[in-house]
Amino acid sequence: MLPPGLFGNLLGGIVVRIFGNTRLRTVTIVVVLGVVVMLLEPLFLIFGCKNGDIAGLTVHYQPEGATMADIELPNLDAGCHAGCGCKDQYTPVCGSDGVTYATACFAGCRSYGNVEIEGSNTTVYLDCACIPSQETSTFISGSDVVDGVLTGQYAVQGACPLDPPCQSLLPFLILSPLIMTIGTMLANPISILQIRSVDLPDRPMCLAMGNILGKLFGFLPAPIIYGAIIDSACLMFQSSCGQSGSCIVYDIEQYRFTFHGLNNVLRVLGTLFLFVAYLSVRLGWDAKKPKQENENQEEKEPMKKESNV
């Protein structure tokens, strides 16, 4: 995301240089850019992928003749794999029912063997008690049905492919740099607006206080708040010596809605403050114009006279 950020800063400086010759025009640029970003941000809630079916994490175990729909997810406990431990391990296998299982053990598989599929040797786990019986397979790593070779309850290495496949990558790759570029365009106009809103002796303190408040209310709490939001969407954590580690599997739908939902709330609040700044300049709530803005106008007139001479 570095190139969009650099381009946005450069473009923001050019826009201010051409159009932002007064405080009112500068704050208008800031508000317009803020509103555009605020309107684009909700699109992140639309473009996203669905969770894959992972037994015990996103869908319930469904052994033949039993239903576990009343058990809250995530829950890897099931009678079909009694005695299977290592609940913090994730080496996914794709069952013949099209559901992903955390490991072959959690699929209830009792044996394994090698089968040639599309010209390559593939490890296949057999006699899997947690997988409903199937006459034929409709998946196997995206390949066609393998009739007469694999039938019944089995699994192959790797997670099952999404059906239908996720098509949100391209919109995300277009939208994300666009929002990043427009968002970073705000940096230069806001800095110029800060400088023009105070008298010359107060400018160092104004910039210092802006940096302090930005770090105090932005950079410091952000890792804590966003870290908690990200962890809340985790379905399975690694663990070592009884201590919880990094997340292995996320609920990507919850992740998307909570993460970008908070971004949207902050964008709206930020845009409201930009409107307050606009009204402050437009209606003269700051009581007086900074001297420097008047001085800038006075400096331009002598320069014009000299050029005429």
Coordinates of C-alpha atoms in Angstrom, one line a residue:
M1 CA 0.0 0.0 0.0
L2 CA 3.1 2.3 -0.1
P3 CA 2.7 3.6 -3.7
P4 CA -0.9 4.7 -3.2
G5 CA 0.1 6.5 0.0
L6 CA 3.0 8.3 -1.7
F7 CA 0.9 9.2 -4.7
G8 CA -1.9 10.5 -2.4
N9 CA 0.4 12.7 -0.5
L10 CA 1.9 14.1 -3.7
L11 CA -1.5 14.6 -5.3
G12 CA -2.9 16.3 -2.1
G13 CA 0.0 18.8 -2.2
I14 CA -0.7 19.6 -5.8
V15 CA -4.5 20.1 -5.2
V16 CA -3.8 22.5 -2.3
R17 CA -1.2 24.4 -4.4
I18 CA -3.7 24.9 -7.2
F19 CA -7.0 25.3 -5.5
G20 CA -6.3 25.9 -1.8
N21 CA -5.1 29.5 -1.7
T22 CA -7.5 30.5 1.1
R23 CA -8.6 28.8 4.3
L24 CA -12.1 28.4 3.1
R25 CA -11.0 26.7 -0.1
T26 CA -8.6 24.5 1.8
V27 CA -11.2 23.4 4.3
T28 CA -13.6 22.8 1.4
I29 CA -11.1 20.4 -0.2
V30 CA -10.7 18.6 3.1
V31 CA -14.5 18.1 3.6
V32 CA -14.9 16.9 0.0
L33 CA -12.2 14.4 0.2
G34 CA -13.4 13.2 3.6
V35 CA -17.0 12.7 2.3
V36 CA -15.7 10.7 -0.7
V37 CA -13.7 8.4 1.5
M38 CA -16.7 8.0 3.9
L39 CA -18.9 7.0 1.0
L40 CA -16.4 4.5 -0.4
E41 CA -15.6 2.8 2.9
P42 CA -18.9 0.8 3.2
L43 CA -18.1 -1.0 0.0
F44 CA -15.6 -3.1 2.0
L45 CA -18.6 -4.6 3.8
I46 CA -20.0 -5.8 0.5
F47 CA -17.0 -7.2 -1.2
G48 CA -15.9 -10.2 0.8
C49 CA -15.7 -14.0 0.8
K50 CA -17.9 -16.4 2.7
N51 CA -16.6 -18.8 5.3
G52 CA -15.7 -22.3 4.0
D53 CA -17.5 -25.2 5.6
I54 CA -15.2 -26.4 8.4
A55 CA -16.6 -29.1 10.7
G56 CA -16.9 -27.9 14.3
L57 CA -15.8 -24.4 13.4
T58 CA -18.2 -22.9 10.9
V59 CA -20.7 -25.8 10.4
H60 CA -21.8 -28.6 12.8
Y61 CA -20.7 -32.2 12.6
Q62 CA -23.3 -34.2 10.8
P63 CA -22.6 -37.9 11.3
E64 CA -25.3 -40.3 9.9
G65 CA -28.4 -40.5 12.1
A66 CA -27.4 -37.6 14.3
T67 CA -27.6 -33.8 14.4
M68 CA -25.7 -31.3 16.5
A69 CA -27.5 -28.2 15.4
D70 CA -28.2 -27.2 19.0
I71 CA -24.5 -27.0 19.9
E72 CA -22.9 -23.6 19.8
L73 CA -19.9 -23.1 17.4
P74 CA -17.0 -23.4 17.5
N75 CA -17.0 -26.8 19.0
L76 CA -14.8 -29.6 17.8
D77 CA -16.3 -32.2 20.2
A78 CA -18.1 -35.0 18.5
G79 CA -18.7 -38.7 19.3
C80 CA -17.5 -39.8 15.8
H81 CA -13.9 -38.9 16.7
A82 CA -13.8 -39.8 20.4
G83 CA -10.4 -39.7 21.9
C84 CA -8.9 -37.4 19.3
G85 CA -6.8 -34.7 21.0
C86 CA -4.6 -31.9 19.7
K87 CA -7.5 -29.3 19.4
D88 CA -5.0 -26.6 18.6
Q89 CA -3.7 -28.3 15.4
Y90 CA -4.9 -27.4 12.0
T91 CA -3.8 -29.6 9.1
P92 CA -7.0 -29.5 7.0
V93 CA -8.4 -32.3 5.0
C94 CA -11.3 -32.2 2.6
G95 CA -14.0 -34.8 3.2
S96 CA -16.0 -36.6 0.5
D97 CA -19.0 -34.6 1.7
G98 CA -17.3 -31.3 0.6
V99 CA -16.7 -30.2 4.2
T100 CA -13.2 -29.3 5.5
Y101 CA -12.0 -31.0 8.7
A102 CA -9.3 -29.6 11.0
T103 CA -7.3 -32.8 10.8
A104 CA -7.8 -36.3 9.5
C105 CA -8.2 -37.3 13.2
F106 CA -11.1 -34.9 13.6
A107 CA -12.7 -36.4 10.5
G108 CA -12.7 -39.7 12.4
C109 CA -10.4 -41.4 9.8
R110 CA -8.9 -44.7 10.8
S111 CA -6.5 -45.5 7.9
Y112 CA -4.8 -43.9 4.9
G113 CA -3.3 -44.7 1.6
N114 CA -2.0 -43.2 -1.6
V115 CA -4.1 -42.8 -4.7
E116 CA -3.1 -41.3 -8.1
I117 CA -5.3 -38.3 -8.9
E118 CA -4.7 -36.4 -12.1
G119 CA -1.2 -37.9 -12.5
S120 CA 0.0 -37.2 -8.9
N121 CA 0.1 -39.3 -5.8
T122 CA -2.3 -38.0 -3.2
T123 CA -2.6 -39.1 0.4
V124 CA -6.2 -40.3 1.1
Y125 CA -7.6 -40.9 4.5
L126 CA -10.2 -43.7 4.7
D127 CA -13.0 -45.1 6.9
C128 CA -13.7 -41.6 8.2
A129 CA -16.6 -41.9 10.8
C130 CA -17.4 -38.2 10.9
I131 CA -18.0 -38.0 7.1
P132 CA -21.5 -39.0 5.9
S133 CA -21.4 -41.9 3.4
Q134 CA -21.1 -40.8 -0.2
E135 CA -21.5 -43.1 -3.3
T136 CA -19.1 -40.9 -5.4
S137 CA -17.0 -37.8 -4.8
T138 CA -17.9 -34.4 -6.3
F139 CA -14.7 -32.6 -5.4
I140 CA -11.2 -33.9 -4.7
S141 CA -9.1 -30.7 -4.9
G142 CA -11.3 -29.3 -7.6
S143 CA -11.0 -32.3 -9.9
D144 CA -13.9 -34.3 -11.5
V145 CA -15.7 -37.2 -10.0
V146 CA -13.5 -40.1 -9.3
D147 CA -15.7 -43.1 -9.9
G148 CA -14.8 -46.6 -9.0
V149 CA -11.6 -45.6 -7.1
L150 CA -12.8 -43.6 -4.1
T151 CA -16.2 -44.2 -2.6
G152 CA -17.7 -44.0 0.9
Q153 CA -16.2 -41.9 3.7
Y154 CA -12.8 -40.5 2.9
A155 CA -10.8 -37.3 2.8
V156 CA -7.9 -35.9 0.9
Q157 CA -5.2 -33.5 2.1
G158 CA -6.0 -29.7 1.9
A159 CA -9.0 -27.6 2.5
C160 CA -12.0 -27.9 0.3
P161 CA -12.3 -25.2 -2.4
L162 CA -15.1 -22.7 -2.0
D163 CA -18.2 -23.4 -4.0
P164 CA -18.9 -21.0 -5.7
P165 CA -15.4 -19.5 -5.7
C166 CA -14.9 -16.1 -4.1
Q167 CA -14.9 -13.3 -6.7
S168 CA -14.1 -10.4 -4.4
L169 CA -10.3 -10.2 -4.9
L170 CA -10.3 -7.9 -8.0
P171 CA -12.9 -5.4 -6.5
F172 CA -10.8 -5.3 -3.3
L173 CA -7.6 -4.7 -5.2
I174 CA -9.2 -1.8 -7.0
L175 CA -11.0 -0.3 -4.0
S176 CA -8.3 -0.5 -1.4
P177 CA -5.6 1.5 -3.3
L178 CA -8.3 4.0 -4.3
I179 CA -9.4 4.7 -0.7
M180 CA -5.8 4.8 0.4
T181 CA -4.9 7.4 -2.3
I182 CA -7.9 9.6 -1.5
G183 CA -7.4 9.2 2.3
T184 CA -3.7 10.2 2.2
M185 CA -4.6 13.2 0.0
L186 CA -6.1 14.6 3.2
A187 CA -2.8 14.9 5.0
N188 CA -1.4 18.0 3.2
P189 CA -4.6 20.0 3.2
I190 CA -5.2 19.3 6.9
S191 CA -1.6 20.4 7.7
I192 CA -2.0 23.6 5.7
L193 CA -5.3 24.3 7.3
Q194 CA -3.8 24.0 10.8
I195 CA -1.0 26.4 9.9
R196 CA -3.4 28.9 8.4
S197 CA -5.7 28.8 11.3
V198 CA -3.3 30.3 13.9
D199 CA -1.0 33.2 14.0
L200 CA 2.7 32.8 13.1
P201 CA 4.1 32.6 16.7
D202 CA 1.5 29.8 17.6
R203 CA 2.2 27.5 14.6
P204 CA 4.9 25.4 16.2
M205 CA 2.7 24.7 19.2
C206 CA -0.3 24.0 16.9
L207 CA 1.6 21.4 14.9
A208 CA 3.1 19.9 18.1
M209 CA -0.4 19.6 19.8
G210 CA -1.8 18.1 16.6
N211 CA 0.9 15.4 16.6
I212 CA 0.4 14.7 20.3
L213 CA -3.4 14.3 20.0
G214 CA -3.0 12.2 16.9
K215 CA -0.8 9.7 18.7
L216 CA -2.7 9.9 21.9
F217 CA -6.1 9.1 20.4
G218 CA -5.0 7.3 17.3
F219 CA -1.7 5.5 17.2
L220 CA -1.7 4.3 20.9
P221 CA -5.2 2.9 21.3
A222 CA -5.5 1.6 17.7
P223 CA -3.4 -1.6 18.1
I224 CA -5.2 -2.5 21.3
I225 CA -8.7 -1.9 19.9
Y226 CA -8.1 -3.5 16.4
G227 CA -6.2 -6.4 18.0
A228 CA -9.2 -7.2 20.2
I229 CA -11.5 -7.0 17.2
I230 CA -9.3 -9.3 15.2
D231 CA -9.0 -11.8 18.0
S232 CA -12.8 -11.8 18.5
A233 CA -13.2 -13.3 15.0
C234 CA -10.8 -16.2 15.7
L235 CA -12.3 -19.7 15.6
M236 CA -9.1 -21.6 16.6
F237 CA -6.0 -20.5 18.4
Q238 CA -2.6 -22.2 18.5
S239 CA -1.5 -23.0 22.0
S240 CA 1.9 -23.8 23.6
C241 CA 2.3 -25.0 27.2
G242 CA -1.2 -24.0 28.0
Q243 CA -0.8 -20.5 26.6
S244 CA -2.9 -19.2 23.8
G245 CA -0.9 -18.2 20.7
S246 CA -1.7 -16.8 17.3
C247 CA -4.9 -17.5 15.4
I248 CA -5.1 -20.4 13.0
V249 CA -8.6 -20.0 11.6
Y250 CA -10.7 -16.9 11.4
D251 CA -14.4 -16.3 10.9
I252 CA -13.8 -14.2 7.9
E253 CA -17.3 -12.8 7.7
Q254 CA -17.3 -11.6 11.3
Y255 CA -13.7 -10.3 10.7
R256 CA -14.9 -8.3 7.7
F257 CA -18.0 -6.8 9.4
T258 CA -16.3 -5.9 12.7
F259 CA -13.1 -4.6 11.2
H260 CA -14.6 -2.5 8.4
G261 CA -17.6 -1.7 10.6
L262 CA -15.3 0.1 13.0
N263 CA -13.5 1.8 10.1
N264 CA -16.9 3.1 8.9
V265 CA -17.9 4.5 12.3
L266 CA -14.5 6.3 12.6
R267 CA -14.8 7.7 9.1
V268 CA -18.3 9.1 9.9
L269 CA -17.0 10.7 13.2
G270 CA -14.0 12.1 11.4
T271 CA -16.1 13.6 8.6
L272 CA -18.4 15.2 11.2
F273 CA -15.4 16.9 12.8
L274 CA -14.4 18.1 9.3
F275 CA -17.8 19.7 8.9
V276 CA -17.3 21.5 12.2
A277 CA -14.0 22.8 10.9
Y278 CA -15.7 24.0 7.7
L279 CA -18.5 25.8 9.6
S280 CA -15.9 27.3 11.9
V281 CA -14.1 28.9 8.9
R282 CA -17.2 29.6 6.9
L283 CA -19.1 31.3 9.8
G284 CA -16.1 32.9 11.5
W285 CA -16.5 31.0 14.7
D286 CA -12.7 31.4 15.3
A287 CA -13.4 35.2 15.9
K288 CA -10.7 36.5 13.7
K289 CA -8.6 35.8 10.7
P290 CA -5.0 34.8 11.4
K291 CA -2.6 37.6 10.5
Q292 CA -0.6 35.5 8.2
E293 CA -3.5 35.0 5.8
N294 CA -3.8 38.8 5.5
E295 CA -0.1 39.1 5.2
N296 CA 0.0 36.6 2.3
Q297 CA -2.5 38.8 0.4
E298 CA -0.4 41.9 1.1
E299 CA 2.8 40.2 0.0
K300 CA 1.2 39.4 -3.4
E301 CA 0.3 43.0 -4.2
P302 CA 3.9 44.4 -3.9
M303 CA 5.1 41.5 -6.0
K304 CA 2.6 42.4 -8.8
K305 CA 3.7 46.0 -8.7
E306 CA 7.4 45.1 -8.9
S307 CA 6.7 42.9 -11.9
N308 CA 4.8 45.7 -13.6
V309 CA 7.8 48.0 -13.1

